Amino acid sequence: MDTTARPEVSPTPRHRRTIAVTGSGSGIGAAVSRRFERSGLRVIGIDVHDAQVTADLSGPGGRAQALAAVTELSGSRLDGLVVCAGLGPQVQPTEMIAHVNYFGAVDVLDGMLPLLAEGEAPAAVVVSSNSASLTPAHEELLGLLLDGDEEKACACAADVDGATVYGMTKLALTRAMRRRAGAWGKVGVRLNAVAPGPVDTPLLAGGLEDPVLGPLIEALPVPMGRRATAVEIAAAIGFLLDPANSYIHGSVLFVDGGSDALLRPDSL
Ligand code: NAD
């Protein structure tokens, strides 16, 4: 008998899983928080309102405050992270979209990696958008975002229309996710993105009310013939965070009713 054989890893987690969710106060973040809480997980919500951790992720001070609070509340150990906080393309000034959607997201990801590395079957999901692939590229803004110079990137974003800034922040966030697959894989933390199409939330309602953006959003063809609910996006996020899906890493899951496939059928 081989007495050196390692015991099989139990599929049942040894402790209550703890998941941090940014943007937990509304829409997709609220739906994913409810989903996890219903299945017995512990959720640490982060938002500017209606959250356990109140923090403004638009600047370095609020991001540091969020990290300190989550470190303390979680005992320096997270099993999951959902980076969901975001602003829609209708928000003015447009540089705020870059501060929150890109820099707020990557700083939270990088700041919380050490907590995730201590977790059990840990994974993170960033909420991108199908705007990442459907928005015509603004190479200068995209390059500045990915270079990580918040001041220069946001100065550039200030002179660009909101829909383009939104699309570039989501494209940069998707690339930032993919660029981290190597390093995160080495420390055993899975990292993926969901790319939703239009989802019925307050963010989308704001876009629909905008006289320029509203008709553009309405014109997006969706093969499924309807918009998503936040609950449907939460299900996809739950799938990517589930320890059973242990080999999914560095992937972008489109949850857009088929719009990206319809408009870019040969993109792979
Ligand atoms: P939402 O407005 O309902 O929720 C976004 C949450 O983020 C809010 O609770 C808000 O307070 C929070 N937030 C915004 N700025 C913040 C800041 N500076 N610091 C901390 N929290 C902040 O919107 P939603 O539709 O649920 O959006 C969630 C994510 O999904 C966003 O990243 C958005 O870009 C993305 N998304 C949404 C859609 C859609 O159609 N609704 C489509 C694709 C992607």
mmCIF file of C-alpha atoms and ligand atoms in Angstrom:
data_model
loop_
_atom_site.group_PDB
_atom_site.id
_atom_site.type_symbol
_atom_site.label_atom_id
_atom_site.label_comp_id
_atom_site.label_asym_id
_atom_site.label_seq_id
_atom_site.Cartn_x
_atom_site.Cartn_y
_atom_site.Cartn_z
ATOM 1 C CA MET A 1 0.000 0.000 0.000
ATOM 2 C CA ASP A 2 1.313 3.464 -0.893
ATOM 3 C CA THR A 3 1.275 5.363 2.409
ATOM 4 C CA THR A 4 2.700 8.478 0.718
ATOM 5 C CA ALA A 5 -0.421 8.950 -1.459
ATOM 6 C CA ARG A 6 -1.969 12.362 -0.866
ATOM 7 C CA PRO A 7 -5.565 12.419 0.399
ATOM 8 C CA GLU A 8 -8.124 13.323 -2.246
ATOM 9 C CA VAL A 9 -9.223 16.946 -2.147
ATOM 10 C CA SER A 10 -12.774 17.072 -0.857
ATOM 11 C CA PRO A 11 -15.168 18.771 -3.307
ATOM 12 C CA THR A 12 -16.905 20.293 -0.277
ATOM 13 C CA PRO A 13 -15.214 23.524 0.806
ATOM 14 C CA ARG A 14 -13.826 23.385 4.346
ATOM 15 C CA HIS A 15 -15.097 26.844 5.213
ATOM 16 C CA ARG A 16 -17.784 29.317 4.176
ATOM 17 C CA ARG A 17 -16.549 30.905 0.964
ATOM 18 C CA THR A 18 -16.059 34.682 1.067
ATOM 19 C CA ILE A 19 -16.579 36.739 -2.095
ATOM 20 C CA ALA A 20 -15.949 40.481 -2.486
ATOM 21 C CA VAL A 21 -18.196 42.286 -4.995
ATOM 22 C CA THR A 22 -17.643 45.854 -6.198
ATOM 23 C CA GLY A 23 -20.731 47.708 -7.391
ATOM 24 C CA SER A 24 -22.845 45.546 -5.081
ATOM 25 C CA GLY A 25 -25.369 48.327 -4.448
ATOM 26 C CA SER A 26 -27.254 48.080 -7.753
ATOM 27 C CA GLY A 27 -27.907 46.124 -10.949
ATOM 28 C CA ILE A 28 -25.603 43.222 -11.799
ATOM 29 C CA GLY A 29 -23.493 43.595 -8.625
ATOM 30 C CA ALA A 30 -26.620 43.463 -6.449
ATOM 31 C CA ALA A 31 -27.939 40.423 -8.360
ATOM 32 C CA VAL A 32 -24.666 38.528 -8.023
ATOM 33 C CA SER A 33 -24.474 39.395 -4.314
ATOM 34 C CA ARG A 34 -28.020 38.058 -3.767
ATOM 35 C CA ARG A 35 -27.194 34.901 -5.712
ATOM 36 C CA PHE A 36 -24.111 34.143 -3.594
ATOM 37 C CA GLU A 37 -25.830 35.010 -0.303
ATOM 38 C CA ARG A 38 -28.727 32.682 -1.150
ATOM 39 C CA SER A 39 -26.275 29.838 -1.725
ATOM 40 C CA GLY A 40 -24.722 30.413 1.699
ATOM 41 C CA LEU A 41 -21.610 32.320 0.663
ATOM 42 C CA ARG A 42 -20.411 35.357 2.561
ATOM 43 C CA VAL A 43 -20.440 38.522 0.453
ATOM 44 C CA ILE A 44 -18.448 41.665 1.199
ATOM 45 C CA GLY A 45 -20.077 44.364 -0.914
ATOM 46 C CA ILE A 46 -18.223 47.517 -1.947
ATOM 47 C CA ASP A 47 -20.021 50.545 -3.377
ATOM 48 C CA VAL A 48 -20.617 54.246 -2.874
ATOM 49 C CA HIS A 49 -24.055 53.372 -1.455
ATOM 50 C CA ASP A 50 -25.922 50.416 0.106
ATOM 51 C CA ALA A 51 -22.824 48.325 0.794
ATOM 52 C CA GLN A 52 -20.915 46.870 3.726
ATOM 53 C CA VAL A 53 -17.846 48.769 2.545
ATOM 54 C CA THR A 54 -18.578 52.315 1.419
ATOM 55 C CA ALA A 55 -15.778 53.434 -0.882
ATOM 56 C CA ASP A 56 -15.439 55.549 -4.007
ATOM 57 C CA LEU A 57 -13.333 53.596 -6.503
ATOM 58 C CA SER A 58 -12.807 56.598 -8.801
ATOM 59 C CA GLY A 59 -9.551 57.535 -7.069
ATOM 60 C CA PRO A 60 -6.558 55.941 -5.322
ATOM 61 C CA GLY A 61 -7.743 57.010 -1.831
ATOM 62 C CA GLY A 62 -11.097 55.224 -2.097
ATOM 63 C CA ARG A 63 -9.477 52.146 -3.647
ATOM 64 C CA ALA A 64 -6.958 51.933 -0.765
ATOM 65 C CA GLN A 65 -9.821 52.382 1.710
ATOM 66 C CA ALA A 66 -11.760 49.519 0.052
ATOM 67 C CA LEU A 67 -8.715 47.248 0.117
ATOM 68 C CA ALA A 68 -8.028 47.967 3.794
ATOM 69 C CA ALA A 69 -11.666 47.294 4.750
ATOM 70 C CA VAL A 70 -11.888 44.043 2.745
ATOM 71 C CA THR A 71 -8.542 42.863 4.169
ATOM 72 C CA GLU A 72 -9.838 43.389 7.676
ATOM 73 C CA LEU A 73 -13.332 41.962 7.120
ATOM 74 C CA SER A 74 -12.068 38.883 5.268
ATOM 75 C CA GLY A 75 -9.164 38.090 7.603
ATOM 76 C CA SER A 76 -6.789 38.669 4.641
ATOM 77 C CA ARG A 77 -8.330 35.831 2.637
ATOM 78 C CA LEU A 78 -10.822 35.869 -0.238
ATOM 79 C CA ASP A 79 -12.165 32.939 -2.255
ATOM 80 C CA GLY A 80 -13.722 35.098 -4.940
ATOM 81 C CA LEU A 81 -13.846 38.617 -6.333
ATOM 82 C CA VAL A 82 -16.320 40.208 -8.752
ATOM 83 C CA VAL A 83 -15.212 43.536 -10.220
ATOM 84 C CA CYS A 84 -18.495 45.020 -11.310
ATOM 85 C CA ALA A 85 -18.608 48.712 -10.296
ATOM 86 C CA GLY A 86 -18.931 50.864 -13.373
ATOM 87 C CA LEU A 87 -20.384 53.937 -15.027
ATOM 88 C CA GLY A 88 -22.365 54.052 -18.278
ATOM 89 C CA PRO A 89 -21.396 55.873 -21.503
ATOM 90 C CA GLN A 90 -23.826 58.717 -20.713
ATOM 91 C CA VAL A 91 -21.839 59.852 -17.652
ATOM 92 C CA GLN A 92 -20.191 63.290 -17.736
ATOM 93 C CA PRO A 93 -17.422 64.259 -17.489
ATOM 94 C CA THR A 94 -16.259 61.355 -19.643
ATOM 95 C CA GLU A 95 -12.950 60.978 -17.784
ATOM 96 C CA MET A 96 -14.946 59.661 -14.806
ATOM 97 C CA ILE A 97 -15.769 56.599 -16.924
ATOM 98 C CA ALA A 98 -12.036 55.924 -17.321
ATOM 99 C CA HIS A 99 -11.323 56.494 -13.618
ATOM 100 C CA VAL A 100 -13.980 54.012 -12.465
ATOM 101 C CA ASN A 101 -14.348 51.441 -15.267
ATOM 102 C CA TYR A 102 -10.656 50.900 -15.939
ATOM 103 C CA PHE A 103 -8.402 52.226 -13.178
ATOM 104 C CA GLY A 104 -10.885 51.455 -10.382
ATOM 105 C CA ALA A 105 -11.209 47.916 -11.732
ATOM 106 C CA VAL A 106 -7.531 47.044 -12.277
ATOM 107 C CA ASP A 107 -6.423 48.597 -8.982
ATOM 108 C CA VAL A 108 -9.000 46.482 -7.123
ATOM 109 C CA LEU A 109 -7.879 43.371 -9.031
ATOM 110 C CA ASP A 110 -4.196 43.888 -8.327
ATOM 111 C CA GLY A 111 -4.766 45.024 -4.741
ATOM 112 C CA MET A 112 -6.864 41.992 -3.872
ATOM 113 C CA LEU A 113 -4.682 39.349 -5.578
ATOM 114 C CA PRO A 114 -2.726 38.622 -2.347
ATOM 115 C CA LEU A 115 -6.039 38.009 -0.518
ATOM 116 C CA LEU A 116 -7.211 35.694 -3.302
ATOM 117 C CA ALA A 117 -3.912 33.813 -3.281
ATOM 118 C CA GLU A 118 -4.762 32.786 0.307
ATOM 119 C CA GLY A 119 -8.237 31.537 -0.657
ATOM 120 C CA GLU A 120 -9.575 28.091 -1.492
ATOM 121 C CA ALA A 121 -10.084 27.416 -5.241
ATOM 122 C CA PRO A 122 -9.951 31.208 -5.711
ATOM 123 C CA ALA A 123 -11.201 33.038 -8.787
ATOM 124 C CA ALA A 124 -12.056 36.546 -9.948
ATOM 125 C CA VAL A 125 -14.386 37.852 -12.647
ATOM 126 C CA VAL A 126 -14.306 41.288 -14.231
ATOM 127 C CA VAL A 127 -17.458 42.690 -15.800
ATOM 128 C CA SER A 128 -16.541 43.906 -19.264
ATOM 129 C CA SER A 129 -19.102 44.499 -22.042
ATOM 130 C CA ASN A 130 -19.674 43.555 -25.660
ATOM 131 C CA SER A 131 -18.932 47.264 -26.260
ATOM 132 C CA ALA A 132 -15.286 46.135 -25.953
ATOM 133 C CA SER A 133 -15.476 44.387 -29.323
ATOM 134 C CA LEU A 134 -18.251 46.422 -30.980
ATOM 135 C CA THR A 135 -16.903 49.969 -30.429
ATOM 136 C CA PRO A 136 -14.590 51.362 -33.155
ATOM 137 C CA ALA A 137 -11.099 51.513 -31.613
ATOM 138 C CA HIS A 138 -9.575 54.755 -30.320
ATOM 139 C CA GLU A 139 -5.960 53.583 -30.305
ATOM 140 C CA GLU A 140 -4.509 56.551 -28.402
ATOM 141 C CA LEU A 141 -6.927 56.214 -25.487
ATOM 142 C CA LEU A 142 -6.625 52.425 -25.462
ATOM 143 C CA GLY A 143 -2.814 52.674 -25.351
ATOM 144 C CA LEU A 144 -2.844 55.236 -22.549
ATOM 145 C CA LEU A 145 -5.253 53.132 -20.469
ATOM 146 C CA LEU A 146 -3.124 50.015 -20.872
ATOM 147 C CA ASP A 147 0.058 52.002 -20.080
ATOM 148 C CA GLY A 148 -1.502 52.614 -16.670
ATOM 149 C CA ASP A 149 -0.928 56.375 -16.520
ATOM 150 C CA GLU A 150 -4.253 57.435 -14.977
ATOM 151 C CA GLU A 151 -3.636 61.164 -15.315
ATOM 152 C CA LYS A 152 -2.706 61.052 -19.025
ATOM 153 C CA ALA A 153 -5.389 58.515 -19.944
ATOM 154 C CA CYS A 154 -8.127 60.484 -18.185
ATOM 155 C CA ALA A 155 -6.949 63.761 -19.770
ATOM 156 C CA CYS A 156 -7.335 62.067 -23.168
ATOM 157 C CA ALA A 157 -10.729 60.582 -22.198
ATOM 158 C CA ALA A 158 -11.976 64.086 -21.340
ATOM 159 C CA ASP A 159 -11.861 64.962 -25.072
ATOM 160 C CA VAL A 160 -13.507 61.777 -26.351
ATOM 161 C CA ASP A 161 -17.237 60.956 -26.547
ATOM 162 C CA GLY A 162 -18.705 58.800 -23.773
ATOM 163 C CA ALA A 163 -19.573 55.777 -25.936
ATOM 164 C CA THR A 164 -15.988 55.535 -27.203
ATOM 165 C CA VAL A 165 -14.504 56.029 -23.724
ATOM 166 C CA TYR A 166 -16.851 53.352 -22.365
ATOM 167 C CA GLY A 167 -15.911 50.880 -25.122
ATOM 168 C CA MET A 168 -12.175 51.537 -24.715
ATOM 169 C CA THR A 169 -12.310 51.093 -20.924
ATOM 170 C CA LYS A 170 -14.021 47.726 -21.424
ATOM 171 C CA LEU A 171 -11.562 46.665 -24.157
ATOM 172 C CA ALA A 172 -8.597 47.721 -21.993
ATOM 173 C CA LEU A 173 -10.086 45.892 -18.996
ATOM 174 C CA THR A 174 -10.507 42.722 -21.067
ATOM 175 C CA ARG A 175 -6.891 42.950 -22.247
ATOM 176 C CA ALA A 176 -5.718 43.693 -18.699
ATOM 177 C CA MET A 177 -7.494 40.493 -17.625
ATOM 178 C CA ARG A 178 -5.875 38.437 -20.403
ATOM 179 C CA ARG A 179 -2.428 39.947 -19.741
ATOM 180 C CA ARG A 180 -2.672 38.780 -16.123
ATOM 181 C CA ALA A 181 -3.510 35.146 -16.975
ATOM 182 C CA GLY A 182 0.150 34.076 -16.753
ATOM 183 C CA ALA A 183 0.977 35.642 -13.400
ATOM 184 C CA TRP A 184 -2.377 34.813 -11.793
ATOM 185 C CA GLY A 185 -2.227 31.213 -13.012
ATOM 186 C CA LYS A 186 1.162 30.811 -11.327
ATOM 187 C CA VAL A 187 -0.331 31.712 -7.937
ATOM 188 C CA GLY A 188 -3.393 29.515 -8.535
ATOM 189 C CA VAL A 189 -5.999 32.255 -8.964
ATOM 190 C CA ARG A 190 -8.322 32.002 -11.972
ATOM 191 C CA LEU A 191 -9.301 35.229 -13.719
ATOM 192 C CA ASN A 192 -12.009 35.637 -16.372
ATOM 193 C CA ALA A 193 -14.372 38.235 -17.836
ATOM 194 C CA VAL A 194 -18.041 38.360 -18.711
ATOM 195 C CA ALA A 195 -19.042 40.597 -21.618
ATOM 196 C CA PRO A 196 -22.749 41.394 -21.324
ATOM 197 C CA GLY A 197 -24.865 43.111 -23.942
ATOM 198 C CA PRO A 198 -27.664 45.472 -22.819
ATOM 199 C CA VAL A 199 -28.928 44.464 -19.358
ATOM 200 C CA ASP A 200 -31.983 46.018 -17.698
ATOM 201 C CA THR A 201 -30.351 47.985 -14.855
ATOM 202 C CA PRO A 202 -30.262 51.645 -13.768
ATOM 203 C CA LEU A 203 -27.042 52.092 -15.816
ATOM 204 C CA LEU A 204 -28.789 51.035 -19.028
ATOM 205 C CA ALA A 205 -31.866 53.111 -18.196
ATOM 206 C CA GLY A 206 -29.584 56.172 -18.016
ATOM 207 C CA GLY A 207 -28.164 55.364 -21.448
ATOM 208 C CA LEU A 208 -31.612 54.842 -22.964
ATOM 209 C CA GLU A 209 -32.714 58.274 -21.704
ATOM 210 C CA ASP A 210 -29.801 59.964 -23.493
ATOM 211 C CA PRO A 211 -30.991 61.512 -26.787
ATOM 212 C CA VAL A 212 -27.868 60.386 -28.695
ATOM 213 C CA LEU A 213 -27.034 57.083 -26.984
ATOM 214 C CA GLY A 214 -30.616 55.872 -26.515
ATOM 215 C CA PRO A 215 -31.331 55.267 -30.234
ATOM 216 C CA LEU A 216 -27.889 53.618 -30.670
ATOM 217 C CA ILE A 217 -28.572 51.182 -27.827
ATOM 218 C CA GLU A 218 -32.049 50.446 -29.221
ATOM 219 C CA ALA A 219 -30.545 49.802 -32.671
ATOM 220 C CA LEU A 220 -28.149 47.067 -31.491
ATOM 221 C CA PRO A 221 -29.357 43.815 -33.061
ATOM 222 C CA VAL A 222 -29.824 41.021 -30.502
ATOM 223 C CA PRO A 223 -30.523 37.541 -31.935
ATOM 224 C CA MET A 224 -32.320 36.540 -28.707
ATOM 225 C CA GLY A 225 -34.708 39.431 -29.359
ATOM 226 C CA ARG A 226 -34.610 40.968 -25.895
ATOM 227 C CA ARG A 227 -32.345 42.520 -23.285
ATOM 228 C CA ALA A 228 -30.795 40.506 -20.429
ATOM 229 C CA THR A 229 -31.797 40.629 -16.794
ATOM 230 C CA ALA A 230 -29.172 41.216 -14.115
ATOM 231 C CA VAL A 231 -29.999 37.741 -12.784
ATOM 232 C CA GLU A 232 -28.886 36.175 -16.088
ATOM 233 C CA ILE A 233 -25.507 37.938 -15.900
ATOM 234 C CA ALA A 234 -25.156 36.916 -12.243
ATOM 235 C CA ALA A 235 -25.653 33.274 -13.300
ATOM 236 C CA ALA A 236 -22.752 33.538 -15.767
ATOM 237 C CA ILE A 237 -20.528 35.159 -13.109
ATOM 238 C CA GLY A 238 -21.491 32.390 -10.670
ATOM 239 C CA PHE A 239 -20.478 29.826 -13.285
ATOM 240 C CA LEU A 240 -17.037 31.380 -13.779
ATOM 241 C CA LEU A 241 -16.401 31.600 -10.016
ATOM 242 C CA ASP A 242 -17.600 28.042 -9.320
ATOM 243 C CA PRO A 243 -14.666 25.844 -8.177
ATOM 244 C CA ALA A 244 -16.096 23.078 -10.416
ATOM 245 C CA ASN A 245 -15.035 25.127 -13.463
ATOM 246 C CA SER A 246 -11.421 24.886 -12.391
ATOM 247 C CA TYR A 247 -9.742 25.040 -15.833
ATOM 248 C CA ILE A 248 -11.487 28.162 -17.167
ATOM 249 C CA HIS A 249 -8.863 30.891 -16.984
ATOM 250 C CA GLY A 250 -8.211 33.973 -19.138
ATOM 251 C CA SER A 251 -11.548 33.595 -20.940
ATOM 252 C CA VAL A 252 -14.117 36.146 -22.070
ATOM 253 C CA LEU A 253 -17.669 34.865 -21.811
ATOM 254 C CA PHE A 254 -20.069 36.862 -24.003
ATOM 255 C CA VAL A 255 -23.478 37.000 -22.342
ATOM 256 C CA ASP A 256 -25.104 39.186 -24.967
ATOM 257 C CA GLY A 257 -27.905 37.187 -26.558
ATOM 258 C CA GLY A 258 -25.663 36.574 -29.591
ATOM 259 C CA SER A 259 -24.996 40.195 -30.690
ATOM 260 C CA ASP A 260 -21.214 39.830 -30.887
ATOM 261 C CA ALA A 261 -21.525 36.585 -32.872
ATOM 262 C CA LEU A 262 -24.067 38.201 -35.214
ATOM 263 C CA LEU A 263 -21.929 41.274 -35.894
ATOM 264 C CA ARG A 264 -18.482 39.593 -35.897
ATOM 265 C CA PRO A 265 -19.146 35.990 -36.925
ATOM 266 C CA ASP A 266 -15.593 35.352 -38.163
ATOM 267 C CA SER A 267 -13.648 37.143 -35.420
ATOM 268 C CA LEU A 268 -12.023 33.899 -34.210
HETATM 269 P P1 NAD B 1 -25.649 49.904 -12.052
HETATM 270 O O1 NAD B 1 -25.561 51.367 -12.240
HETATM 271 O O2 NAD B 1 -26.961 49.308 -11.735
HETATM 272 O O3 NAD B 1 -24.591 49.423 -10.958
HETATM 273 C C1 NAD B 1 -23.279 49.911 -10.952
HETATM 274 C C2 NAD B 1 -22.838 50.078 -9.506
HETATM 275 O O4 NAD B 1 -21.478 50.552 -9.527
HETATM 276 C C3 NAD B 1 -23.687 51.101 -8.742
HETATM 277 O O5 NAD B 1 -24.176 50.560 -7.544
HETATM 278 C C4 NAD B 1 -22.724 52.237 -8.512
HETATM 279 O O6 NAD B 1 -22.956 52.958 -7.312
HETATM 280 C C5 NAD B 1 -21.379 51.519 -8.500
HETATM 281 N N1 NAD B 1 -20.326 52.485 -8.742
HETATM 282 C C6 NAD B 1 -20.278 53.423 -9.729
HETATM 283 N N2 NAD B 1 -19.228 54.219 -9.542
HETATM 284 C C7 NAD B 1 -18.603 53.799 -8.421
HETATM 285 C C8 NAD B 1 -17.475 54.260 -7.729
HETATM 286 N N3 NAD B 1 -16.781 55.332 -8.098
HETATM 287 N N4 NAD B 1 -17.088 53.567 -6.614
HETATM 288 C C9 NAD B 1 -17.798 52.503 -6.198
HETATM 289 N N5 NAD B 1 -18.890 52.036 -6.815
HETATM 290 C C10 NAD B 1 -19.292 52.683 -7.916
HETATM 291 O O7 NAD B 1 -25.063 49.283 -13.389
HETATM 292 P P2 NAD B 1 -24.958 47.777 -13.941
HETATM 293 O O8 NAD B 1 -25.614 47.767 -15.244
HETATM 294 O O9 NAD B 1 -25.286 46.777 -12.915
HETATM 295 O O10 NAD B 1 -23.393 47.752 -14.238
HETATM 296 C C11 NAD B 1 -22.492 46.868 -13.609
HETATM 297 C C12 NAD B 1 -21.332 46.609 -14.551
HETATM 298 O O11 NAD B 1 -21.825 45.968 -15.722
HETATM 299 C C13 NAD B 1 -20.648 47.897 -15.042
HETATM 300 O O12 NAD B 1 -19.247 47.696 -15.028
HETATM 301 C C14 NAD B 1 -21.153 48.055 -16.448
HETATM 302 O O13 NAD B 1 -20.246 48.734 -17.269
HETATM 303 C C15 NAD B 1 -21.300 46.594 -16.851
HETATM 304 N N6 NAD B 1 -22.219 46.389 -17.978
HETATM 305 C C16 NAD B 1 -23.518 46.787 -17.897
HETATM 306 C C17 NAD B 1 -24.353 46.599 -18.981
HETATM 307 C C18 NAD B 1 -25.793 47.023 -18.969
HETATM 308 O O14 NAD B 1 -26.416 47.083 -20.049
HETATM 309 N N7 NAD B 1 -26.385 47.316 -17.822
HETATM 310 C C19 NAD B 1 -23.863 45.990 -20.142
HETATM 311 C C20 NAD B 1 -22.528 45.592 -20.192
HETATM 312 C C21 NAD B 1 -21.711 45.786 -19.086
#
